[in-house]
Amino acid sequence: MSTFAASHLSPSYPDRAAWGTAPKLRAWQQEAFDLYFRREPRDFLTVATPGAGKTTYALRIASELLANGVIRAVTVVTPTEHLKRQWADAAGRVGIAIDPEFKNSQGATSRDYTGVAVTYAQVAMHPALHRARTENRKTLVIFDEIHHAGDAKSWGDGVREAFEPATRRLQLTGTPFRSDDNPIPFVAYEEDAEGFKRSVADYSYGYGPALDDNVVRPVIFLAYSGEMKWRTRAGDEIAATLGTPLTKDQLSQAWRAALDPKGDWIRQVMQAADRRLTEVRRGVPDAGGLVIATDHETARAYARHLRSITGEGATVVLSDDPGASKKIKAFAASEDRWLVAVRMVSEGVDIPRLCVGVYATSTSTPLFFAQAVGRFVRARKRGETASVFLPSVPTLMGLANEMEVERDHVLNKRPPEDGLDDSLLEQANRKQDNPDVLGDELPFETMETSATFDRVLFDGGEFGTGAEIGSAEEEDFIGLPGLLEPDQVAQLLRKRQSDQQAARRKQQVEEPRQELAPHEQIAELRRELNGLVGAWNHRTGQPHGVIHSELRRACGGPPIAQATVEQIQERIATIRRWATQRR
């Protein structure tokens, strides 16, 4: 078995390698590869950001082990059926024949194959069968997104029983963290200073280093707020502004109203995203867009909106569609504009031309968010950027600002205060027929929704001062060039925000607005400041009172209740300045 093909496989197979990487392994892949063979371990956990090239790295190791006679068979375990075929395609490219159609009922596969690709659920259904296969031949087991082995006790138990006798086990993940206490099989845990057990990776390569190496794209998040109005089951009509401090129930319903295809908010945001896609295509001609929907009915409605916006049909991929894999593969090879999917493409699916996304789901766990955004970060050439549109929801704003944070899986930690649980991820790859919302579902009827541009989040900073849909201010950010270096993105965002602020100050001088009564002006400024403090709270975790105290120390003056118009304005300017600076 020659390893030549594997060593020359594009790091971002099946498409072009990222700028500066072909034909050799990327630096991180070579470093991790060398570390693996220095240690010759039975178990090895590699954590690498989505889009970094884990498949190429794993197949290079498999080729070397086969060539050296350390193993005679390969088993790949994946979260979804589609990924089985994707792995088989990549393995075939380097001369490793993998059967992606293997069924438990078969018991064995053709001798033409070096191994099989199976799902975690498939293993859990018949672990004894897979154990027997593993015992019969010296086997390397590659676990794709190993954290899924903790999705259910039966999955974890099945994986342990089936692959305990494996000669080698290579665990791969882009996101090892979970919110539950289900231990991940074959992953080592060490006790930290607080007494919690924390997962330990043998090699890690995060989004920040990958961005520095031009392996992944920088991600620009465009957040949209807006006015929502709905009617409850009791007949009460409620209005709220997305992006302002709301109770948990108000947020849940306002968010749901925003995503309702019967309202204008989602249509206006998709129009903005399509304008962004047109701009990106000036530099990346085949760039595509992805709308991540919550359920089947909504996905189809979004596709109808996209047809009316673009004049072209959108590819719709549903989790129970037997032709889903073929549709994804066809879209990846085409130059079609839009794909609409029900969460099943949250991880692993390889469509490198995806550059623009609309996060139109209420699923908001860190794990799902990271995997969803991971669909857009795979770089093919230097300067490509990714743009993700999302509602101005504090949870999402915090996750967007923490893109570069690396997490481990921690056992026995305190449950999150908001009650969010990554067990929702298991549902993400299954059929979804009903909408899911944060908190208890509170029946209501969407009456009116409208979107306004809120801000841009990039590299830990926040830019923009809010603007109407279709305004010149919004277009400043929608029209950012699609080919920019990360430092150029930050520089351009700062300049555009500065220009907008200068233009607004000039307009206020030339066209003073109708004078408000003093108490009205102070009340309006307090609302603005409190909204900014709420956003900073979700970004930093600092209590509101602490933030107000820091602003008071920085600007001087009395408590907010006694502050003058000028003092409140100074605090608003200060916290906005904090938001534009990198943490």
Short mmCIF file of N, CA, C and O in Angstrom, two decimals, residues 152-260:
data_model
loop_
_atom_site.label_atom_id
_atom_site.label_comp_id
_atom_site.label_asym_id
_atom_site.label_seq_id
_atom_site.Cartn_x
_atom_site.Cartn_y
_atom_site.Cartn_z
N ALA A 152 -25.96 9.73 23.92
CA ALA A 152 -26.90 8.89 24.66
C ALA A 152 -26.09 7.79 25.34
O ALA A 152 -25.04 7.38 24.84
N LYS A 153 -26.58 7.30 26.47
CA LYS A 153 -25.86 6.25 27.19
C LYS A 153 -25.69 5.02 26.30
O LYS A 153 -24.62 4.39 26.29
N SER A 154 -26.72 4.69 25.53
CA SER A 154 -26.63 3.51 24.67
C SER A 154 -25.56 3.68 23.61
O SER A 154 -24.87 2.72 23.24
N TRP A 155 -25.39 4.91 23.12
CA TRP A 155 -24.37 5.16 22.11
C TRP A 155 -22.98 4.98 22.72
O TRP A 155 -22.11 4.34 22.14
N GLY A 156 -22.76 5.58 23.89
CA GLY A 156 -21.46 5.45 24.53
C GLY A 156 -21.14 4.02 24.91
O GLY A 156 -20.02 3.54 24.67
N ASP A 157 -22.12 3.32 25.48
CA ASP A 157 -21.89 1.92 25.85
C ASP A 157 -21.62 1.07 24.62
O ASP A 157 -20.75 0.18 24.64
N GLY A 158 -22.36 1.32 23.54
CA GLY A 158 -22.18 0.56 22.31
C GLY A 158 -20.80 0.77 21.71
O GLY A 158 -20.14 -0.18 21.25
N VAL A 159 -20.34 2.03 21.71
CA VAL A 159 -19.02 2.35 21.15
C VAL A 159 -17.93 1.67 21.97
O VAL A 159 -16.98 1.10 21.42
N ARG A 160 -18.07 1.69 23.31
CA ARG A 160 -17.06 1.05 24.14
C ARG A 160 -17.00 -0.46 23.89
O ARG A 160 -15.92 -1.04 23.76
N GLU A 161 -18.17 -1.10 23.85
CA GLU A 161 -18.20 -2.54 23.64
C GLU A 161 -17.65 -2.92 22.27
O GLU A 161 -16.87 -3.86 22.14
N ALA A 162 -18.05 -2.17 21.26
CA ALA A 162 -17.68 -2.53 19.89
C ALA A 162 -16.20 -2.34 19.61
O ALA A 162 -15.57 -3.15 18.91
N PHE A 163 -15.60 -1.29 20.16
CA PHE A 163 -14.25 -0.92 19.71
C PHE A 163 -13.19 -0.99 20.81
O PHE A 163 -12.06 -0.56 20.61
N GLU A 164 -13.55 -1.58 21.95
CA GLU A 164 -12.54 -1.78 22.99
C GLU A 164 -11.36 -2.61 22.48
O GLU A 164 -10.20 -2.32 22.82
N PRO A 165 -11.57 -3.65 21.63
CA PRO A 165 -10.43 -4.45 21.18
C PRO A 165 -9.67 -3.86 19.99
O PRO A 165 -8.76 -4.52 19.46
N ALA A 166 -9.99 -2.64 19.55
CA ALA A 166 -9.33 -2.07 18.37
C ALA A 166 -7.83 -1.91 18.60
O ALA A 166 -7.38 -1.60 19.70
N THR A 167 -7.07 -2.12 17.54
CA THR A 167 -5.62 -1.94 17.61
C THR A 167 -5.27 -0.47 17.82
O THR A 167 -4.39 -0.14 18.63
N ARG A 168 -5.92 0.40 17.08
CA ARG A 168 -5.71 1.84 17.21
C ARG A 168 -7.07 2.55 17.16
O ARG A 168 -7.99 2.11 16.46
N ARG A 169 -7.16 3.67 17.89
CA ARG A 169 -8.38 4.49 17.86
C ARG A 169 -7.96 5.94 17.70
O ARG A 169 -7.17 6.46 18.51
N LEU A 170 -8.46 6.60 16.67
CA LEU A 170 -8.15 8.00 16.40
C LEU A 170 -9.43 8.81 16.55
O LEU A 170 -10.38 8.63 15.77
N GLN A 171 -9.48 9.67 17.57
CA GLN A 171 -10.68 10.47 17.81
C GLN A 171 -10.50 11.85 17.21
O GLN A 171 -9.48 12.50 17.44
N LEU A 172 -11.51 12.29 16.47
CA LEU A 172 -11.48 13.61 15.84
C LEU A 172 -12.67 14.42 16.30
O LEU A 172 -13.78 13.89 16.45
N THR A 173 -12.48 15.71 16.50
CA THR A 173 -13.60 16.59 16.77
C THR A 173 -13.18 18.03 16.54
O THR A 173 -12.01 18.38 16.68
N GLY A 174 -14.14 18.84 16.15
CA GLY A 174 -13.90 20.27 16.07
C GLY A 174 -14.43 20.97 17.30
O GLY A 174 -14.07 22.11 17.60
N THR A 175 -15.30 20.27 18.06
CA THR A 175 -15.96 20.87 19.21
C THR A 175 -16.14 19.80 20.28
O THR A 175 -17.18 19.16 20.36
N PRO A 176 -15.15 19.58 21.14
CA PRO A 176 -15.25 18.50 22.12
C PRO A 176 -16.14 18.80 23.30
O PRO A 176 -16.48 17.91 24.06
N PHE A 177 -16.53 20.06 23.47
CA PHE A 177 -17.29 20.43 24.66
C PHE A 177 -18.74 19.97 24.56
O PHE A 177 -19.32 19.87 23.49
N ARG A 178 -19.30 19.65 25.71
CA ARG A 178 -20.72 19.30 25.83
C ARG A 178 -21.24 19.99 27.09
O ARG A 178 -20.47 20.40 27.94
N SER A 179 -22.58 20.08 27.22
CA SER A 179 -23.16 20.67 28.42
C SER A 179 -23.65 19.61 29.39
O SER A 179 -24.17 19.93 30.45
N ASP A 180 -23.51 18.33 29.03
CA ASP A 180 -23.97 17.27 29.92
C ASP A 180 -22.78 16.57 30.55
O ASP A 180 -21.63 16.91 30.33
N ASP A 181 -23.08 15.56 31.37
CA ASP A 181 -22.03 14.83 32.08
C ASP A 181 -21.78 13.45 31.48
O ASP A 181 -21.20 12.59 32.14
N ASN A 182 -22.22 13.22 30.26
CA ASN A 182 -21.96 11.93 29.63
C ASN A 182 -20.50 11.86 29.18
O ASN A 182 -20.09 12.61 28.29
N PRO A 183 -19.69 11.00 29.78
CA PRO A 183 -18.29 10.92 29.36
C PRO A 183 -18.18 10.41 27.93
O PRO A 183 -18.97 9.59 27.49
N ILE A 184 -17.20 10.91 27.21
CA ILE A 184 -16.97 10.51 25.82
C ILE A 184 -16.04 9.30 25.83
O ILE A 184 -14.95 9.37 26.40
N PRO A 185 -16.44 8.18 25.23
CA PRO A 185 -15.61 6.98 25.26
C PRO A 185 -14.22 7.21 24.70
O PRO A 185 -14.04 7.93 23.71
N PHE A 186 -13.24 6.58 25.34
CA PHE A 186 -11.83 6.58 24.90
C PHE A 186 -11.18 7.95 24.96
O PHE A 186 -10.09 8.15 24.43
N VAL A 187 -11.84 8.92 25.61
CA VAL A 187 -11.26 10.25 25.81
C VAL A 187 -10.75 10.34 27.24
O VAL A 187 -11.43 9.93 28.19
N ALA A 188 -9.53 10.85 27.41
CA ALA A 188 -8.94 10.98 28.74
C ALA A 188 -9.47 12.23 29.43
O ALA A 188 -9.66 13.27 28.79
N TYR A 189 -9.70 12.14 30.73
CA TYR A 189 -10.13 13.27 31.55
C TYR A 189 -9.15 13.45 32.70
O TYR A 189 -8.70 12.47 33.30
N GLU A 190 -8.84 14.70 33.01
CA GLU A 190 -7.98 15.02 34.14
C GLU A 190 -8.69 16.01 35.04
O GLU A 190 -9.43 16.87 34.56
N GLU A 191 -8.43 15.91 36.35
CA GLU A 191 -9.08 16.80 37.31
C GLU A 191 -8.41 18.16 37.27
O GLU A 191 -7.18 18.28 37.28
N ASP A 192 -9.24 19.23 37.19
CA ASP A 192 -8.68 20.57 37.16
C ASP A 192 -8.61 21.15 38.57
O ASP A 192 -8.89 20.45 39.56
N ALA A 193 -8.22 22.41 38.67
CA ALA A 193 -8.01 23.05 39.97
C ALA A 193 -9.29 23.12 40.80
O ALA A 193 -9.24 23.21 42.03
N GLU A 194 -10.45 23.11 40.12
CA GLU A 194 -11.72 23.21 40.83
C GLU A 194 -12.31 21.85 41.15
O GLU A 194 -13.42 21.75 41.67
N GLY A 195 -11.57 20.79 40.82
CA GLY A 195 -12.05 19.45 41.13
C GLY A 195 -12.93 18.83 40.07
O GLY A 195 -13.46 17.73 40.26
N PHE A 196 -13.10 19.52 38.92
CA PHE A 196 -13.89 18.96 37.83
C PHE A 196 -12.99 18.17 36.89
O PHE A 196 -11.81 18.50 36.72
N LYS A 197 -13.54 17.15 36.26
CA LYS A 197 -12.80 16.39 35.27
C LYS A 197 -12.96 17.03 33.91
O LYS A 197 -14.07 17.28 33.45
N ARG A 198 -11.83 17.31 33.26
CA ARG A 198 -11.81 18.04 31.99
C ARG A 198 -11.15 17.18 30.92
O ARG A 198 -10.12 16.56 31.17
N SER A 199 -11.78 17.16 29.74
CA SER A 199 -11.22 16.35 28.65
C SER A 199 -9.84 16.88 28.25
O SER A 199 -9.57 18.07 28.31
N VAL A 200 -8.98 15.95 27.85
CA VAL A 200 -7.61 16.30 27.49
C VAL A 200 -7.35 15.86 26.05
O VAL A 200 -7.47 14.68 25.71
N ALA A 201 -7.02 16.82 25.21
CA ALA A 201 -6.70 16.52 23.81
C ALA A 201 -5.21 16.24 23.68
O ALA A 201 -4.38 16.86 24.36
N ASP A 202 -4.86 15.31 22.80
CA ASP A 202 -3.45 15.06 22.51
C ASP A 202 -2.89 16.13 21.58
O ASP A 202 -1.70 16.42 21.62
N TYR A 203 -3.75 16.69 20.74
CA TYR A 203 -3.32 17.77 19.86
C TYR A 203 -4.51 18.68 19.60
O TYR A 203 -5.62 18.20 19.33
N SER A 204 -4.31 19.99 19.70
CA SER A 204 -5.39 20.96 19.49
C SER A 204 -4.97 22.01 18.48
O SER A 204 -3.82 22.46 18.47
N TYR A 205 -5.93 22.39 17.65
CA TYR A 205 -5.69 23.44 16.65
C TYR A 205 -6.97 24.24 16.54
O TYR A 205 -7.94 23.84 15.90
N GLY A 206 -7.01 25.39 17.22
CA GLY A 206 -8.23 26.17 17.34
C GLY A 206 -8.46 27.12 16.18
O GLY A 206 -7.62 27.29 15.29
N TYR A 207 -9.63 27.80 16.25
CA TYR A 207 -10.01 28.72 15.17
C TYR A 207 -9.04 29.89 15.08
O TYR A 207 -8.68 30.33 13.97
N GLY A 208 -8.59 30.42 16.23
CA GLY A 208 -7.67 31.56 16.22
C GLY A 208 -6.38 31.26 15.48
O GLY A 208 -6.01 31.97 14.54
N PRO A 209 -5.65 30.19 15.85
CA PRO A 209 -4.44 29.84 15.10
C PRO A 209 -4.72 29.52 13.64
O PRO A 209 -3.92 29.87 12.75
N ALA A 210 -5.85 28.86 13.35
CA ALA A 210 -6.19 28.55 11.96
C ALA A 210 -6.43 29.81 11.15
O ALA A 210 -6.08 29.88 9.96
N LEU A 211 -7.02 30.82 11.80
CA LEU A 211 -7.24 32.09 11.12
C LEU A 211 -5.90 32.77 10.84
O LEU A 211 -5.67 33.30 9.74
N ASP A 212 -5.01 32.73 11.81
CA ASP A 212 -3.68 33.31 11.62
C ASP A 212 -2.92 32.63 10.48
O ASP A 212 -2.13 33.26 9.78
N ASP A 213 -3.17 31.32 10.31
CA ASP A 213 -2.47 30.54 9.28
C ASP A 213 -3.17 30.60 7.92
O ASP A 213 -2.75 29.90 6.99
N ASN A 214 -4.25 31.37 7.81
CA ASN A 214 -5.03 31.46 6.58
C ASN A 214 -5.66 30.12 6.18
O ASN A 214 -5.93 29.87 5.01
N VAL A 215 -5.88 29.26 7.16
CA VAL A 215 -6.50 27.96 6.90
C VAL A 215 -8.02 28.10 6.89
O VAL A 215 -8.71 27.36 6.19
N VAL A 216 -8.57 29.04 7.67
CA VAL A 216 -10.01 29.26 7.70
C VAL A 216 -10.30 30.72 7.38
O VAL A 216 -9.42 31.57 7.42
N ARG A 217 -11.54 30.99 7.05
CA ARG A 217 -11.96 32.35 6.72
C ARG A 217 -12.29 33.13 7.99
O ARG A 217 -12.80 32.57 8.95
N PRO A 218 -12.08 34.44 7.96
CA PRO A 218 -12.64 35.28 9.03
C PRO A 218 -14.16 35.34 8.87
O PRO A 218 -14.68 35.33 7.74
N VAL A 219 -14.87 35.38 9.99
CA VAL A 219 -16.34 35.40 9.96
C VAL A 219 -16.84 36.77 10.41
O VAL A 219 -16.50 37.24 11.50
N ILE A 220 -17.65 37.38 9.56
CA ILE A 220 -18.32 38.64 9.90
C ILE A 220 -19.77 38.29 10.26
O ILE A 220 -20.48 37.68 9.46
N PHE A 221 -20.19 38.64 11.47
CA PHE A 221 -21.57 38.40 11.89
C PHE A 221 -22.36 39.70 11.72
O PHE A 221 -21.98 40.74 12.25
N LEU A 222 -23.46 39.63 10.98
CA LEU A 222 -24.34 40.79 10.79
C LEU A 222 -25.62 40.54 11.57
O LEU A 222 -26.40 39.62 11.23
N ALA A 223 -25.82 41.31 12.63
CA ALA A 223 -26.96 41.11 13.53
C ALA A 223 -28.09 42.07 13.17
O ALA A 223 -27.85 43.25 12.89
N TYR A 224 -29.33 41.55 13.23
CA TYR A 224 -30.51 42.35 12.90
C TYR A 224 -31.49 42.31 14.06
O TYR A 224 -31.81 41.25 14.61
N SER A 225 -31.96 43.48 14.44
CA SER A 225 -33.00 43.62 15.45
C SER A 225 -34.31 43.91 14.74
O SER A 225 -34.47 43.60 13.57
N GLY A 226 -35.26 44.52 15.43
CA GLY A 226 -36.51 44.86 14.78
C GLY A 226 -37.69 44.79 15.73
O GLY A 226 -37.58 44.37 16.88
N GLU A 227 -38.84 45.25 15.21
CA GLU A 227 -40.07 45.30 16.00
C GLU A 227 -40.90 44.04 15.75
O GLU A 227 -41.14 43.66 14.60
N MET A 228 -41.32 43.39 16.83
CA MET A 228 -42.14 42.17 16.75
C MET A 228 -43.48 42.41 17.45
O MET A 228 -43.53 43.04 18.51
N LYS A 229 -44.53 41.90 16.86
CA LYS A 229 -45.85 42.01 17.47
C LYS A 229 -46.57 40.69 17.28
O LYS A 229 -46.61 40.15 16.18
N TRP A 230 -47.13 40.16 18.37
CA TRP A 230 -47.82 38.88 18.29
C TRP A 230 -49.02 38.87 19.23
O TRP A 230 -49.15 39.72 20.10
N ARG A 231 -49.88 37.87 19.02
CA ARG A 231 -51.08 37.72 19.85
C ARG A 231 -51.00 36.38 20.57
O ARG A 231 -50.73 35.34 19.97
N THR A 232 -51.19 36.40 21.87
CA THR A 232 -51.13 35.17 22.66
C THR A 232 -52.44 34.40 22.55
O THR A 232 -53.43 34.89 22.00
N ARG A 233 -52.42 33.18 23.10
CA ARG A 233 -53.63 32.35 23.09
C ARG A 233 -54.77 33.06 23.82
O ARG A 233 -55.94 32.91 23.48
N ALA A 234 -54.43 33.84 24.84
CA ALA A 234 -55.45 34.56 25.61
C ALA A 234 -56.00 35.76 24.86
O ALA A 234 -56.92 36.43 25.33
N GLY A 235 -55.41 36.06 23.70
CA GLY A 235 -55.89 37.18 22.91
C GLY A 235 -55.16 38.48 23.17
O GLY A 235 -55.49 39.51 22.57
N ASP A 236 -54.16 38.45 24.05
CA ASP A 236 -53.39 39.66 24.33
C ASP A 236 -52.43 39.95 23.19
O ASP A 236 -51.77 39.04 22.66
N GLU A 237 -52.34 41.22 22.81
CA GLU A 237 -51.39 41.62 21.78
C GLU A 237 -50.15 42.19 22.47
O GLU A 237 -50.25 43.09 23.30
N ILE A 238 -48.99 41.64 22.11
CA ILE A 238 -47.74 42.02 22.75
C ILE A 238 -46.76 42.49 21.68
O ILE A 238 -46.66 41.89 20.61
N ALA A 239 -46.05 43.56 21.99
CA ALA A 239 -45.02 44.07 21.08
C ALA A 239 -43.71 44.15 21.83
O ALA A 239 -43.68 44.43 23.03
N ALA A 240 -42.63 43.87 21.13
CA ALA A 240 -41.30 43.93 21.74
C ALA A 240 -40.28 44.21 20.65
O ALA A 240 -40.50 43.91 19.48
N THR A 241 -39.17 44.77 21.07
CA THR A 241 -38.08 45.06 20.14
C THR A 241 -36.97 44.06 20.36
O THR A 241 -36.38 44.00 21.45
N LEU A 242 -36.70 43.26 19.35
CA LEU A 242 -35.60 42.31 19.43
C LEU A 242 -34.28 43.07 19.56
O LEU A 242 -34.06 44.07 18.86
N GLY A 243 -33.43 42.64 20.46
CA GLY A 243 -32.17 43.33 20.67
C GLY A 243 -32.16 44.22 21.89
O GLY A 243 -31.13 44.79 22.23
N THR A 244 -33.33 44.37 22.54
CA THR A 244 -33.40 45.13 23.79
C THR A 244 -33.59 44.15 24.94
O THR A 244 -33.97 42.99 24.72
N PRO A 245 -33.32 44.56 26.18
CA PRO A 245 -33.50 43.64 27.31
C PRO A 245 -34.93 43.14 27.40
O PRO A 245 -35.88 43.94 27.42
N LEU A 246 -35.11 41.82 27.42
CA LEU A 246 -36.43 41.20 27.48
C LEU A 246 -36.41 40.08 28.51
O LEU A 246 -35.35 39.51 28.80
N THR A 247 -37.57 39.72 29.02
CA THR A 247 -37.65 38.54 29.87
C THR A 247 -37.44 37.30 29.00
O THR A 247 -37.49 37.36 27.77
N LYS A 248 -37.22 36.16 29.66
CA LYS A 248 -36.98 34.93 28.91
C LYS A 248 -38.17 34.60 28.00
O LYS A 248 -38.00 34.23 26.84
N ASP A 249 -39.40 34.73 28.53
CA ASP A 249 -40.59 34.44 27.72
C ASP A 249 -40.74 35.43 26.57
O ASP A 249 -41.08 35.05 25.44
N GLN A 250 -40.49 36.71 26.85
CA GLN A 250 -40.59 37.71 25.79
C GLN A 250 -39.56 37.44 24.69
O GLN A 250 -39.86 37.53 23.50
N LEU A 251 -38.33 37.11 25.11
CA LEU A 251 -37.29 36.81 24.14
C LEU A 251 -37.67 35.61 23.29
O LEU A 251 -37.51 35.62 22.06
N SER A 252 -38.17 34.57 23.94
CA SER A 252 -38.56 33.36 23.23
C SER A 252 -39.58 33.66 22.15
O SER A 252 -39.46 33.24 21.00
N GLN A 253 -40.59 34.43 22.51
CA GLN A 253 -41.67 34.72 21.56
C GLN A 253 -41.23 35.72 20.49
O GLN A 253 -41.60 35.58 19.33
N ALA A 254 -40.45 36.73 20.88
CA ALA A 254 -39.98 37.69 19.89
C ALA A 254 -39.06 37.01 18.87
O ALA A 254 -39.13 37.29 17.66
N TRP A 255 -38.22 36.13 19.36
CA TRP A 255 -37.30 35.38 18.48
C TRP A 255 -38.11 34.51 17.53
O TRP A 255 -37.85 34.44 16.33
N ARG A 256 -39.10 33.83 18.08
CA ARG A 256 -39.94 32.96 17.25
C ARG A 256 -40.69 33.77 16.21
O ARG A 256 -40.82 33.36 15.05
N ALA A 257 -41.19 34.94 16.61
CA ALA A 257 -41.89 35.80 15.65
C ALA A 257 -40.96 36.24 14.53
O ALA A 257 -41.35 36.28 13.36
N ALA A 258 -39.71 36.57 14.89
CA ALA A 258 -38.75 37.00 13.87
C ALA A 258 -38.53 35.92 12.82
O ALA A 258 -38.42 36.20 11.62
N LEU A 259 -38.45 34.66 13.26
CA LEU A 259 -38.17 33.54 12.34
C LEU A 259 -39.41 33.04 11.61
O LEU A 259 -39.30 32.21 10.70
N ASP A 260 -40.58 33.54 11.99
CA ASP A 260 -41.83 33.10 11.36
C ASP A 260 -41.85 33.54 9.89
O ASP A 260 -41.76 34.73 9.59
#
